PDB file of C-alpha atoms in Angstrom:
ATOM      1  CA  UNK J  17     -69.083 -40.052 -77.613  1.00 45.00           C
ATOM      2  CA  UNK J  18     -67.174 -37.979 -80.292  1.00 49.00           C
ATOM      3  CA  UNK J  19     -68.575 -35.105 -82.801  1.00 50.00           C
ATOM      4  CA  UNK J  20     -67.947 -34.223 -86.243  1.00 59.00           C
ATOM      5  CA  UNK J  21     -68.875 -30.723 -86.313  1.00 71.00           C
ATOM      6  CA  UNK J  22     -66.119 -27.920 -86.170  1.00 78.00           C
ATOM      7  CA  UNK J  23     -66.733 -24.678 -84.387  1.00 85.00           C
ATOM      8  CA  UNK J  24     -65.168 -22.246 -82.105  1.00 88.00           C
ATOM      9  CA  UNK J  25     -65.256 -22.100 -78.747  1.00 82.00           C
ATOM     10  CA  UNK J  26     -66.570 -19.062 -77.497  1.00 81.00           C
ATOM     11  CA  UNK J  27     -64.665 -18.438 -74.185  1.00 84.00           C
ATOM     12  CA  UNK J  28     -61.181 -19.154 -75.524  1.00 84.00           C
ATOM     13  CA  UNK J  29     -62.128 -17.835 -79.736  1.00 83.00           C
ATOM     14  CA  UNK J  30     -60.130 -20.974 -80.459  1.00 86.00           C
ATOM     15  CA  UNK J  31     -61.701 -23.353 -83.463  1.00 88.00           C
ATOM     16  CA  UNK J  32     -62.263 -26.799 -82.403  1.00 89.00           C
ATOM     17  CA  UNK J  33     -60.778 -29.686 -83.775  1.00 87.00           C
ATOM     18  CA  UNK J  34     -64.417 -31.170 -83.718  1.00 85.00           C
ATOM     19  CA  UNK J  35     -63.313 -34.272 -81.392  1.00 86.00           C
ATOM     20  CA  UNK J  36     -65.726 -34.190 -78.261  1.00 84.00           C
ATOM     21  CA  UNK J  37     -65.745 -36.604 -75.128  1.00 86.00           C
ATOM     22  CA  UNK J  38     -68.454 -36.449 -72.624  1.00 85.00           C
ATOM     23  CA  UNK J  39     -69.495 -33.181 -73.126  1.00 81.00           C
ATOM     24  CA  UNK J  40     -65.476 -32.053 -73.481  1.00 86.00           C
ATOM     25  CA  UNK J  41     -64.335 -30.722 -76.942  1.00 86.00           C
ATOM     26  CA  UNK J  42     -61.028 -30.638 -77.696  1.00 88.00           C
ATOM     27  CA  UNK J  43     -59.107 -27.090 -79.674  1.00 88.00           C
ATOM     28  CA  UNK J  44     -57.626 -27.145 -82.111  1.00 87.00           C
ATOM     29  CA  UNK J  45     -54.337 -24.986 -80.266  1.00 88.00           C
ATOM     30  CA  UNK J  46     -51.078 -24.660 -82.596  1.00 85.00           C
ATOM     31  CA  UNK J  47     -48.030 -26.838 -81.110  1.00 88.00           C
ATOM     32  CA  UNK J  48     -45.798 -24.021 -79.057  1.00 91.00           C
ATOM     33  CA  UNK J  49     -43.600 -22.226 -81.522  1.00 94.00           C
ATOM     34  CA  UNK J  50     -40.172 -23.155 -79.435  1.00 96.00           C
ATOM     35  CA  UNK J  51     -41.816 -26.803 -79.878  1.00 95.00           C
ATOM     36  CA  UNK J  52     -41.733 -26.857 -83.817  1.00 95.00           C
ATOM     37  CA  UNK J  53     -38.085 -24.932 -83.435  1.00 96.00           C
ATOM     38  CA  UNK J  54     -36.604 -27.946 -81.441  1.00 97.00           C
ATOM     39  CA  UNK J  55     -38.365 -30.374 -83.821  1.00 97.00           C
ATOM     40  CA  UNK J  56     -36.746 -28.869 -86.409  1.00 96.00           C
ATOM     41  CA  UNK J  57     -33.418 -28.624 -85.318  1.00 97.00           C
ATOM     42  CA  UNK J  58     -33.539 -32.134 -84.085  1.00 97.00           C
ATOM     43  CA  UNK J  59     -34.458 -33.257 -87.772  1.00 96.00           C
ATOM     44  CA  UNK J  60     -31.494 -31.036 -89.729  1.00 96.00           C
ATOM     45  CA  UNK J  61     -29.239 -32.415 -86.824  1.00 94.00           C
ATOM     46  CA  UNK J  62     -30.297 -35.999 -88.055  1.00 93.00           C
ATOM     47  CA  UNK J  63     -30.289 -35.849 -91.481  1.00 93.00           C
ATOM     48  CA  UNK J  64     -26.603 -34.299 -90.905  1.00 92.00           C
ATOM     49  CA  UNK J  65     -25.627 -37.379 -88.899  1.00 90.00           C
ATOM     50  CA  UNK J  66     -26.570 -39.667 -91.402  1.00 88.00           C
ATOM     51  CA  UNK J  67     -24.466 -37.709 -94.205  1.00 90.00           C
ATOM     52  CA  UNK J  68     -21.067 -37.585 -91.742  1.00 90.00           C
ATOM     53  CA  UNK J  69     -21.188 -40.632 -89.207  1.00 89.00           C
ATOM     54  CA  UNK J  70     -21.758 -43.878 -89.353  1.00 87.00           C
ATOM     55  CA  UNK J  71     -25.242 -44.448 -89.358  1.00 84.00           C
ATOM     56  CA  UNK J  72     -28.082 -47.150 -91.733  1.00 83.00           C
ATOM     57  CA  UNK J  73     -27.438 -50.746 -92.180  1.00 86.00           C
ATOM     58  CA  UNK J  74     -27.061 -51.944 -95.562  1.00 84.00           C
ATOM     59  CA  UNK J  75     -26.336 -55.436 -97.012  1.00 83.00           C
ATOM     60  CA  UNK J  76     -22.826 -55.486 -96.772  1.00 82.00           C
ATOM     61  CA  UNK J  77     -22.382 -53.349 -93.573  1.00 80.00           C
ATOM     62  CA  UNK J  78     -23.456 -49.976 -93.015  1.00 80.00           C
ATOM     63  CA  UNK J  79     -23.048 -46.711 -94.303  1.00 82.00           C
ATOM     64  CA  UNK J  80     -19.781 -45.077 -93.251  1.00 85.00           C
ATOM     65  CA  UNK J  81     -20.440 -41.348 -93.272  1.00 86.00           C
ATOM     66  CA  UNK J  82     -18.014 -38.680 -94.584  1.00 86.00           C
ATOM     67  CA  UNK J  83     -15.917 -38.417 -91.745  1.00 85.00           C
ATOM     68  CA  UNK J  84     -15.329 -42.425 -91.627  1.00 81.00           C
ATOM     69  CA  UNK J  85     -15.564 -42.627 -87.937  1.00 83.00           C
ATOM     70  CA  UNK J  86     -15.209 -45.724 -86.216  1.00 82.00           C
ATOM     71  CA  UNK J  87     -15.300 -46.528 -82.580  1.00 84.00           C
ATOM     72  CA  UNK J  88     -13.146 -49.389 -82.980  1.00 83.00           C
ATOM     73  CA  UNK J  89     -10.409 -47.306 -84.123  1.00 83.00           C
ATOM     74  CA  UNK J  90     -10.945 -45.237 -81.585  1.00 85.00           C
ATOM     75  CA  UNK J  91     -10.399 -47.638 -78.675  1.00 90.00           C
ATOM     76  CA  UNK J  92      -7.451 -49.192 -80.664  1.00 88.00           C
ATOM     77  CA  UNK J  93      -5.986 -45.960 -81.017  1.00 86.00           C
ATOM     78  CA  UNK J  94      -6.799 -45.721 -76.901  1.00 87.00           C
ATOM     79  CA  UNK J  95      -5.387 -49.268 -76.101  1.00 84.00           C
ATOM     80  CA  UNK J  96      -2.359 -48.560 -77.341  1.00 84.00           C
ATOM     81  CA  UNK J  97      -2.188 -45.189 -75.767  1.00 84.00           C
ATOM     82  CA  UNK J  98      -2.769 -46.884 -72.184  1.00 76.00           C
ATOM     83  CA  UNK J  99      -0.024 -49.745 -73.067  1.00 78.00           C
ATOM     84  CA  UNK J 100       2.768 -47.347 -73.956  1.00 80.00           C
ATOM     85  CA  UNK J 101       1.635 -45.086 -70.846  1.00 75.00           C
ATOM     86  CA  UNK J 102       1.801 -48.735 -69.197  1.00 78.00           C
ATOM     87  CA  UNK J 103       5.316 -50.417 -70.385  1.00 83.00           C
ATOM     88  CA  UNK J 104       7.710 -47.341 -68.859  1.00 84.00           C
ATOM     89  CA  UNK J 105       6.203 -48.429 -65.282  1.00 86.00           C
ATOM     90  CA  UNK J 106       5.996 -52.256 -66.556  1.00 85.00           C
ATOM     91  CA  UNK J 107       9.987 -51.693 -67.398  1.00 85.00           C
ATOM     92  CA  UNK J 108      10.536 -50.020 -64.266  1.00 86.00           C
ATOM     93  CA  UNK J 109       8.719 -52.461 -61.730  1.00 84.00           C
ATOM     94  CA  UNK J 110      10.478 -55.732 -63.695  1.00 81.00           C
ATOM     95  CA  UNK J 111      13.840 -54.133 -62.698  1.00 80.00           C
ATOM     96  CA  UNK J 112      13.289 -53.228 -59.641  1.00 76.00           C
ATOM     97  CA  UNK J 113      14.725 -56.065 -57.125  1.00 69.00           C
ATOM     98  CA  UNK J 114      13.571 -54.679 -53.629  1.00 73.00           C
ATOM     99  CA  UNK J 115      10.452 -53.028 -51.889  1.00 71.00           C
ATOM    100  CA  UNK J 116      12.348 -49.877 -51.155  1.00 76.00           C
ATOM    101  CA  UNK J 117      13.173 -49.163 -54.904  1.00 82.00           C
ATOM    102  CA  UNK J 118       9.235 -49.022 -55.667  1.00 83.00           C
ATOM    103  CA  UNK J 119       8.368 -47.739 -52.650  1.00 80.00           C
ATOM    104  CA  UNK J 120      10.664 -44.829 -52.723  1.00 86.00           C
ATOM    105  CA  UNK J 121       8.851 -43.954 -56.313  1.00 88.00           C
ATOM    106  CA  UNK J 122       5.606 -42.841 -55.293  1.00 90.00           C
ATOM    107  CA  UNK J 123       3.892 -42.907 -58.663  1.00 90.00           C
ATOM    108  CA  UNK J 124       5.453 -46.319 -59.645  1.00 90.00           C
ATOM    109  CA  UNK J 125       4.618 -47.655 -56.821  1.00 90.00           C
ATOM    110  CA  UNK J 126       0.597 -46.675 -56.777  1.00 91.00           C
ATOM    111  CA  UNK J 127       0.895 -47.722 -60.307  1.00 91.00           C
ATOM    112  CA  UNK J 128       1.898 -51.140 -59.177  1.00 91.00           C
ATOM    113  CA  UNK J 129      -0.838 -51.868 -56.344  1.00 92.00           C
ATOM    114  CA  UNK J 130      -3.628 -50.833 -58.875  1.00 92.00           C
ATOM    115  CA  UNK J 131      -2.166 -52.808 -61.980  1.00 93.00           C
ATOM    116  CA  UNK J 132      -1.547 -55.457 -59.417  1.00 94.00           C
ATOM    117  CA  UNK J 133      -5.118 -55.602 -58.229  1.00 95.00           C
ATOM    118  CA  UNK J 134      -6.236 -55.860 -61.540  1.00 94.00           C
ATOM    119  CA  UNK J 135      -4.047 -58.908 -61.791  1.00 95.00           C
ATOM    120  CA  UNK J 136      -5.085 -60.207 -59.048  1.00 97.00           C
ATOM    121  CA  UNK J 137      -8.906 -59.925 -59.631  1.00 96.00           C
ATOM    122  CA  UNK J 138      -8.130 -61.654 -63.146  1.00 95.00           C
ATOM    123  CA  UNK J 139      -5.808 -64.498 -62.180  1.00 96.00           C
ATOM    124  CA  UNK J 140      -6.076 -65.338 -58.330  1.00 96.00           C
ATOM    125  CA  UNK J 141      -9.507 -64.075 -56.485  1.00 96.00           C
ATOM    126  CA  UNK J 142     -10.755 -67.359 -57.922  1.00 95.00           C
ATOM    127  CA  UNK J 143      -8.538 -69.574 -55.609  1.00 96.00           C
ATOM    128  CA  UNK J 144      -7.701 -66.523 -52.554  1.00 96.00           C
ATOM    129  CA  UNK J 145     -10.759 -64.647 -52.764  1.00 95.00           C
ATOM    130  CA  UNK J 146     -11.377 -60.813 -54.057  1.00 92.00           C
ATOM    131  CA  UNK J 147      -9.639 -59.798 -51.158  1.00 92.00           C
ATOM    132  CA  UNK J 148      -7.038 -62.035 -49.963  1.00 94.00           C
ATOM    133  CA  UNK J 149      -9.406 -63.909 -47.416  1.00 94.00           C
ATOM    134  CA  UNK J 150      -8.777 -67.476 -48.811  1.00 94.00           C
ATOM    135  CA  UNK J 151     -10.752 -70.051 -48.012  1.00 93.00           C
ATOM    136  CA  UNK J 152     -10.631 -73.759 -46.625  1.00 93.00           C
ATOM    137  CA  UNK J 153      -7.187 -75.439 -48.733  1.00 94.00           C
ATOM    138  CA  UNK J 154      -6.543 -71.973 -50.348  1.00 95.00           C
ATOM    139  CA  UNK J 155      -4.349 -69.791 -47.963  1.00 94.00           C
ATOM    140  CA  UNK J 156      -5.117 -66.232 -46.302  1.00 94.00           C
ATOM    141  CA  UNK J 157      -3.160 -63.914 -47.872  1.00 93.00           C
ATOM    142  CA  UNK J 158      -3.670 -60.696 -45.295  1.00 91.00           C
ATOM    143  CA  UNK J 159      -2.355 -62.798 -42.291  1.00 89.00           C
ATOM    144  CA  UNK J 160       1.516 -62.907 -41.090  1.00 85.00           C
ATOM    145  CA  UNK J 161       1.496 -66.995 -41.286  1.00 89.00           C
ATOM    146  CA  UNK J 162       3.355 -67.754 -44.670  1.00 92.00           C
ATOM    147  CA  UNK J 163       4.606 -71.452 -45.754  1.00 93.00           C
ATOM    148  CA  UNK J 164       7.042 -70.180 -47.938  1.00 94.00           C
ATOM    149  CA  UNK J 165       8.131 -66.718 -46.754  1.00 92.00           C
ATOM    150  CA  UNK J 166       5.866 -63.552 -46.880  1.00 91.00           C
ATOM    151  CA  UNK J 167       8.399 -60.821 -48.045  1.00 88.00           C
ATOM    152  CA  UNK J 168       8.257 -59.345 -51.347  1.00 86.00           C
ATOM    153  CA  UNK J 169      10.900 -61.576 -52.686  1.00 87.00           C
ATOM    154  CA  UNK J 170       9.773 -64.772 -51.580  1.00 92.00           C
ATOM    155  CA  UNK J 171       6.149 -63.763 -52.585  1.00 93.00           C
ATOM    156  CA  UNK J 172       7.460 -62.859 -56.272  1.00 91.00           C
ATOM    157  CA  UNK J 173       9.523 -66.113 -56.731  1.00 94.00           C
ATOM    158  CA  UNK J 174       6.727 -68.300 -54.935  1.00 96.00           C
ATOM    159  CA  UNK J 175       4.577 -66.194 -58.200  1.00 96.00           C
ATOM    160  CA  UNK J 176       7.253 -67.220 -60.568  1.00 96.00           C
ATOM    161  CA  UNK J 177       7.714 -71.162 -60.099  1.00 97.00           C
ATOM    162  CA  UNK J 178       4.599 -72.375 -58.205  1.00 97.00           C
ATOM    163  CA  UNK J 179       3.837 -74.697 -55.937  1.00 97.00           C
ATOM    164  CA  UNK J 180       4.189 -78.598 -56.401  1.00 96.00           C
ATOM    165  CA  UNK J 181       3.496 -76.768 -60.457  1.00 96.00           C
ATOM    166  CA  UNK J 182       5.381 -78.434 -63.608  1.00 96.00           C
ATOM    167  CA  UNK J 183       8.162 -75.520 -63.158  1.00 96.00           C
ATOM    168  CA  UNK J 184      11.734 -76.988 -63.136  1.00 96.00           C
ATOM    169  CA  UNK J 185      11.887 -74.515 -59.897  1.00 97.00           C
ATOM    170  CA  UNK J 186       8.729 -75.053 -57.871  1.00 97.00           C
ATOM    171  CA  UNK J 187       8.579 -74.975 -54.945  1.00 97.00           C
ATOM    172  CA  UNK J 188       7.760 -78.175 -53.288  1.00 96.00           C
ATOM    173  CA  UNK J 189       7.238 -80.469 -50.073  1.00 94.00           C
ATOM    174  CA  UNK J 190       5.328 -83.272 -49.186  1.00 94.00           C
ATOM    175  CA  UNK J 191       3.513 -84.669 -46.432  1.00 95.00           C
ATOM    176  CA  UNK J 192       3.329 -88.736 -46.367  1.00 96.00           C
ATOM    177  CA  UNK J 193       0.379 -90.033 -45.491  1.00 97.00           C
ATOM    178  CA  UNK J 194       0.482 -91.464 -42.568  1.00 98.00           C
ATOM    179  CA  UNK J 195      -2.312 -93.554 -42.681  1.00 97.00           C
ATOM    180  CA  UNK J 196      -2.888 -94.256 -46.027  1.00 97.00           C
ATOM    181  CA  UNK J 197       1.181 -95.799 -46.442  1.00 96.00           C
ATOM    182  CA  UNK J 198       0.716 -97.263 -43.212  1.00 96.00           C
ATOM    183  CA  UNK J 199       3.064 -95.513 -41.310  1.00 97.00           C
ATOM    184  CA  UNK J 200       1.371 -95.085 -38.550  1.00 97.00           C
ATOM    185  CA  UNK J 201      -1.426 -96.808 -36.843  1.00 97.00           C
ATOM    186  CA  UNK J 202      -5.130 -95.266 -35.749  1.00 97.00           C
ATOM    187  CA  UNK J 203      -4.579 -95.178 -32.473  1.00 97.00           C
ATOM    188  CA  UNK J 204      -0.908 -93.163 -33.085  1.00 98.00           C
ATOM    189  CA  UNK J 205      -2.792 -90.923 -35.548  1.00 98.00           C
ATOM    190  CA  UNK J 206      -5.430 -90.208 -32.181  1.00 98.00           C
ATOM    191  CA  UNK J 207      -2.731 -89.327 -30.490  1.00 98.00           C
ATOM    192  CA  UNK J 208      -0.930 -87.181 -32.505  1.00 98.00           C
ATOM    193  CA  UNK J 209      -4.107 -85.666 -33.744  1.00 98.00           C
ATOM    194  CA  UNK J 210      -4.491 -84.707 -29.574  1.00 98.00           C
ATOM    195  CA  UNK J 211      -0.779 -83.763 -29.454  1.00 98.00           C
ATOM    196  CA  UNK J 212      -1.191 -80.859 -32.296  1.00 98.00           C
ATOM    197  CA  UNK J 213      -4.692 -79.616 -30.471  1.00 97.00           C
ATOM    198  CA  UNK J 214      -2.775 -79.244 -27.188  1.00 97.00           C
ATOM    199  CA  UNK J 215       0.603 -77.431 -28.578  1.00 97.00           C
ATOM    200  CA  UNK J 216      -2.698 -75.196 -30.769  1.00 96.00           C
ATOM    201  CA  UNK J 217      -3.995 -74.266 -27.740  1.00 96.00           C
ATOM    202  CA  UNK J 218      -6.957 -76.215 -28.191  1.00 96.00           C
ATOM    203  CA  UNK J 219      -8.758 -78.529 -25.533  1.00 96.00           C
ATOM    204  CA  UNK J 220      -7.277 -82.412 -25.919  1.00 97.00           C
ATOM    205  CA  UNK J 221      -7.568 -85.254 -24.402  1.00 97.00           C
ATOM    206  CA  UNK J 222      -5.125 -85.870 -22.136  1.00 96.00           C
ATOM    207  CA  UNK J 223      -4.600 -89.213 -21.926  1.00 97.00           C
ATOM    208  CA  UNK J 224      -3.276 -89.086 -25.384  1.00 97.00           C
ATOM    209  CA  UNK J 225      -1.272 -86.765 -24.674  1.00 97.00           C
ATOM    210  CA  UNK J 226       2.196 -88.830 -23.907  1.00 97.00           C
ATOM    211  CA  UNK J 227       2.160 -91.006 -26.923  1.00 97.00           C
ATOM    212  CA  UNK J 228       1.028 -88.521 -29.035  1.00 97.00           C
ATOM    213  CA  UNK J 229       4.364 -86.385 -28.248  1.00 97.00           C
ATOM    214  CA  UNK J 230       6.552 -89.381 -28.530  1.00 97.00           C
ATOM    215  CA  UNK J 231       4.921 -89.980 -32.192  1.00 98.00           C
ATOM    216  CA  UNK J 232       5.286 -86.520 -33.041  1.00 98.00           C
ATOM    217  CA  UNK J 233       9.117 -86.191 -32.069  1.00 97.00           C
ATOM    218  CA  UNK J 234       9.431 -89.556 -34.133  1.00 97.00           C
ATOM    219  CA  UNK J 235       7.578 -88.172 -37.433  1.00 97.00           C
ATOM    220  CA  UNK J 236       7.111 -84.716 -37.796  1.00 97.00           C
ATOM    221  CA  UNK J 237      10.004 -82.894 -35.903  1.00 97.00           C
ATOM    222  CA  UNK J 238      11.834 -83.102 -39.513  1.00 95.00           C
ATOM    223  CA  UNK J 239       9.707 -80.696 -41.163  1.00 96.00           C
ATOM    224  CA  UNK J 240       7.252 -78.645 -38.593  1.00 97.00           C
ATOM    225  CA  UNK J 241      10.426 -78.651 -36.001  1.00 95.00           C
ATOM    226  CA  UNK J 242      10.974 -79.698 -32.234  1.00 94.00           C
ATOM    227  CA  UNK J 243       8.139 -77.898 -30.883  1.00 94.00           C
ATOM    228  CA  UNK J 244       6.430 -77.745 -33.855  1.00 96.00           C
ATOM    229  CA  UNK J 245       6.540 -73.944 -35.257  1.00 96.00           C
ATOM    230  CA  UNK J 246       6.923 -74.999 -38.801  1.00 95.00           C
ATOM    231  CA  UNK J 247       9.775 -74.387 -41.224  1.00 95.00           C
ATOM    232  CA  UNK J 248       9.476 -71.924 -43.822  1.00 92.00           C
ATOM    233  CA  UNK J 249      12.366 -73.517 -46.018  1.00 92.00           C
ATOM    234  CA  UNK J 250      10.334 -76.604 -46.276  1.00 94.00           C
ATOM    235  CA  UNK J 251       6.895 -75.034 -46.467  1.00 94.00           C
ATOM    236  CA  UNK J 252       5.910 -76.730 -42.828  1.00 96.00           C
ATOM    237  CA  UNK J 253       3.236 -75.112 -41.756  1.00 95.00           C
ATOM    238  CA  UNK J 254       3.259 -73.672 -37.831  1.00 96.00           C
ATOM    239  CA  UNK J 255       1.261 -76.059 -35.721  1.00 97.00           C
ATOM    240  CA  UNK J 256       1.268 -73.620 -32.863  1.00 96.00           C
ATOM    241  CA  UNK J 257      -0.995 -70.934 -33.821  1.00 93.00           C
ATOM    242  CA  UNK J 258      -4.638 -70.859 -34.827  1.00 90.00           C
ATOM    243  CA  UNK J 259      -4.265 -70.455 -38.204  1.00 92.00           C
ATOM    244  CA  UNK J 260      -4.891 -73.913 -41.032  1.00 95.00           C
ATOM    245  CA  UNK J 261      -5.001 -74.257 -44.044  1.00 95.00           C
ATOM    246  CA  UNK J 262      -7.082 -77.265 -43.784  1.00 96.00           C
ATOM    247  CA  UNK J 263      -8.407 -76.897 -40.796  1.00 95.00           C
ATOM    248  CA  UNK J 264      -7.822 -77.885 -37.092  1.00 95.00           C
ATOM    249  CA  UNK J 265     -10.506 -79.180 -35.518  1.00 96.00           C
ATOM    250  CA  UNK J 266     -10.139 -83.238 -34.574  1.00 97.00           C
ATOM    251  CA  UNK J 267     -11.610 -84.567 -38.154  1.00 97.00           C
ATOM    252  CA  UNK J 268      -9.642 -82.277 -40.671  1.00 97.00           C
ATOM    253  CA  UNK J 269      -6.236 -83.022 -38.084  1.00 98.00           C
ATOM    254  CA  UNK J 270      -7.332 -86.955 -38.605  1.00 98.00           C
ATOM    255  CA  UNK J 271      -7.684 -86.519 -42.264  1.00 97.00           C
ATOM    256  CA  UNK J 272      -4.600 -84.133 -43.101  1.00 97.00           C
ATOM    257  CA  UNK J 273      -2.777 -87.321 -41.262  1.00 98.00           C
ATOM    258  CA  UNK J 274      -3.852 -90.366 -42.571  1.00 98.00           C
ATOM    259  CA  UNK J 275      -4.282 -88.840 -46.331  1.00 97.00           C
ATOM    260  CA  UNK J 276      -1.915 -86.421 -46.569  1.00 96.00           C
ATOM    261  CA  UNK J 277      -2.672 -82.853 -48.831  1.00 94.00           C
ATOM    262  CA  UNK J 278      -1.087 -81.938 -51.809  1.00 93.00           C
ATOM    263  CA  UNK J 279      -2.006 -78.325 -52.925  1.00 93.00           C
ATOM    264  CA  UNK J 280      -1.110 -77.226 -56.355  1.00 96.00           C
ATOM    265  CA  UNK J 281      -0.937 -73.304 -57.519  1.00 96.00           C
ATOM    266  CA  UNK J 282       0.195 -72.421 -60.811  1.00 96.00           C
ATOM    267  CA  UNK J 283       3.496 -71.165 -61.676  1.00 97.00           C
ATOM    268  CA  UNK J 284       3.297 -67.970 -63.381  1.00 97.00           C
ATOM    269  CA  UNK J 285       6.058 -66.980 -65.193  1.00 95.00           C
ATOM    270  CA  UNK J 286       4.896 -68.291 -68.311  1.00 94.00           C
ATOM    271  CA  UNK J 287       1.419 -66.521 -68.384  1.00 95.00           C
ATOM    272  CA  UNK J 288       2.468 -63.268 -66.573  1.00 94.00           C
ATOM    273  CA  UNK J 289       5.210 -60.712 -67.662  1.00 91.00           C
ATOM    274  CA  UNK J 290       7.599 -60.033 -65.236  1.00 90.00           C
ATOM    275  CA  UNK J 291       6.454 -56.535 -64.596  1.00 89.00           C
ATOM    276  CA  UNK J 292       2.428 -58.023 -64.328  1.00 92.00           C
ATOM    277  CA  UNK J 293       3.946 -60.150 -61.910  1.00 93.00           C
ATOM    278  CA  UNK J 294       6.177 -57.652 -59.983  1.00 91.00           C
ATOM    279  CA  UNK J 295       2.967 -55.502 -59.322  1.00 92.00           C
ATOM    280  CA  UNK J 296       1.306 -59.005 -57.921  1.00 94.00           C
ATOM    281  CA  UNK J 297       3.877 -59.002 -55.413  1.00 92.00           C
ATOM    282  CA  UNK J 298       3.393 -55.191 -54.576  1.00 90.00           C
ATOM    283  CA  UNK J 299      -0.843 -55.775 -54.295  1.00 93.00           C
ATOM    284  CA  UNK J 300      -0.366 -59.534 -52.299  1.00 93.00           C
ATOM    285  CA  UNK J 301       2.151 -57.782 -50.190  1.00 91.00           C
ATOM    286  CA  UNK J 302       0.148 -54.820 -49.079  1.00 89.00           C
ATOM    287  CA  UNK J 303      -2.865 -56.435 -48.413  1.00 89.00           C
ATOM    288  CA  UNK J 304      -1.721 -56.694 -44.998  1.00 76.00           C
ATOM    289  CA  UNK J 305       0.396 -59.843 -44.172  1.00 66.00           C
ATOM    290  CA  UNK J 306       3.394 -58.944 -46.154  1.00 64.00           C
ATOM    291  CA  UNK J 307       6.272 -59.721 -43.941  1.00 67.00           C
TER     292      UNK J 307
END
C-alpha cells in the first residue's frame, strides 16, 4: 500500500517523498553531492567524445570526430611496425645455413623458435599435433626415429620439397604392395608379418619364424637393410625399435604388407618464405628429437 500525502519525518526532519510501503515511508534524501559531481563529469566527458572520436552511426557510416581516429589505422600502422621489426630476423634466419649460426645469436635464435611455433600451430599441428606428438600415419616429431634425417638440414629441405608432393625435388620412396600386386602370398605375408614382431621385440610365433626371415632377406633387405634398421636415404623406416608410423601390432604389419602406404605432406616452399620456413626447422628441431 502506497500514500499520497507529503510530510516530514520527525526523527530524521527529512520531508517525505510521500511513497509508503507497509507502514515504511520513503525520504525524500538529496543524491550525495560527490554522486551528482561524477554524473556530471561523466556527461561533459561524453558529450566531448562525441565531438573528437569516432562515435554515432549515420546513414553512410558514422561520425568521424575531430581528431579522425581510426583503429584500423592504428593496427595497420602496428602491422607494419611488427613486419619491419620481423624481416631483419626473417633476412637473417633465410641466410643462415647451419644450427650454430642461429644458435650462437641468442636473440635470433629465440626469435626463430617463437615465429616458428607460430608456424607451426598455423600450418602443421593439424597433421603432427600442437605439440609434435603425431598421431597414427602422421609421424612423432619429439622422438630420435626420423625417415628422412632429423638434423636441421634435412628437416628444412624435407620442409622445402615434401614428401611423395608435386615438387620436382620431393622426396620420395615406395613400398609395393605385396599383397595387393601379388608378390607375395598370405601365408609369406604371415610370416614376414611374425619375422618383423620378433626382430621388434615383440612376442611371434615361432614357427613362422624361418620362412618369414628367408622372405624378408628376399624382399625387404633393399630398403629397411640386412637386419632391418631402416635406411634413412630411402626413407625405410627402422623395423627394430618400437616406434610405427602405422602401427605394429599383427593387423596394421598385415595391412602395411599386402596394401602398401603412401603418405603425402606438402612441400612448402611455395607457401612459406624461406625465413618462415627456416624458423620451422629451428621449432621442429627443438622440440626434442632433433638429431
Amino acid at each position: 500500500m502506497s500514500g499520497d500525502q507529503k510530510r516530514i519525518d520527525e526523527p530524521t526532519g527529512v520531508e517525505t517523498t510521500g511513497h509508503a510501503w507497509d507502514g515504511l515511508e520513503e525520504l525524500n534524501n538529496p543524491l550525495p553531492r560527490w554522486w551528482l559531481t561524477v554524473f556530471y563529469i561523466t556527461v561533459i566527458w561524453s558529450v566531448a567524445y562525441w565531438v573528437f572520436m569516432p562515435s554515432w552511426p549515420t546513414l553512410s557510416g558514422h561520425l568521424q570526430g575531430l581528431r579522425g581516429h581510426t583503429e584500423r589505422a592504428n593496427v595497420a600502422e602496428a602491422l607494419d611496425a611488427l613486419e619491419d621489426s620481423r624481416s631483419v630476423f626473417m633476412s637473417q634466419l633465410a641466410g643462415a645455413d647451419t644450427l650454430d649460426t642461429i644458435q650462437a645469436d641468442p636473440a635470433l635464435f629465440q626469435f626463430a623458435r617463437q615465429a616458428g611455433a607460430s608456424a607451426f600451430g598455423n600450418n602443421c599441428a593439424t597433421c603432427h599435433g600442437s605439440g609434435g606428438q603425431g598421431a597414427p600415419g602422421y609421424p612423432v616429431l619429439r622422438d630420435d626415429d626420423w625417415l628422412w634425417g632429423g638434423t636441421l638440414d634435412q628437416i628444412r629441405y624435407t620442409l622445402q620439397v615434401g614428401i611423395r608432393s608435386t615438387n620436382d625435388d620431393t622426396l620420395f620412396s615406395i613400398m609395393p604392395a605385396f599383397g595387393q600386386d601379388g608378390i607375395l602370398d598370405k601365408d609369406d605375408i604371415k610370416s614376414v608379418v611374425e619375422y618383423v614382431r620378433q626382430i621388434s621385440g615383440q612376442e611371434a610365433e615361432t614357427a613362422f619364424l624361418e620362412r618369414g626371415e628367408t622372405v624378408f632377406q628376399e624382399q625387404c633387405v633393399a630398403c629397411h637393410g640386412e637386419n632391418g634398421e631402416g635406411l634413412q636415404a630411402l626413407g625405410a623406416p627402422n623395423l627394430t625399435d618400437v616406434i610405427w608410423l602405422y602401427g605394429g601390432d599383427r593387423e596394421a604389419l598385415t595391412e602395411t604388407i599386402t596394401y602398401s602406404r603412401y603418405g603425402v605432406m606438402p612441400h612448402w616452399n611455395e607457401r612459406l618464405d624461406e625465413g618462415t620456413i627456416a624458423a620451422l626447422a629451428i621449432h621442429v628441431h627443438s622440440l626434442g628429437g632433433g638429431e
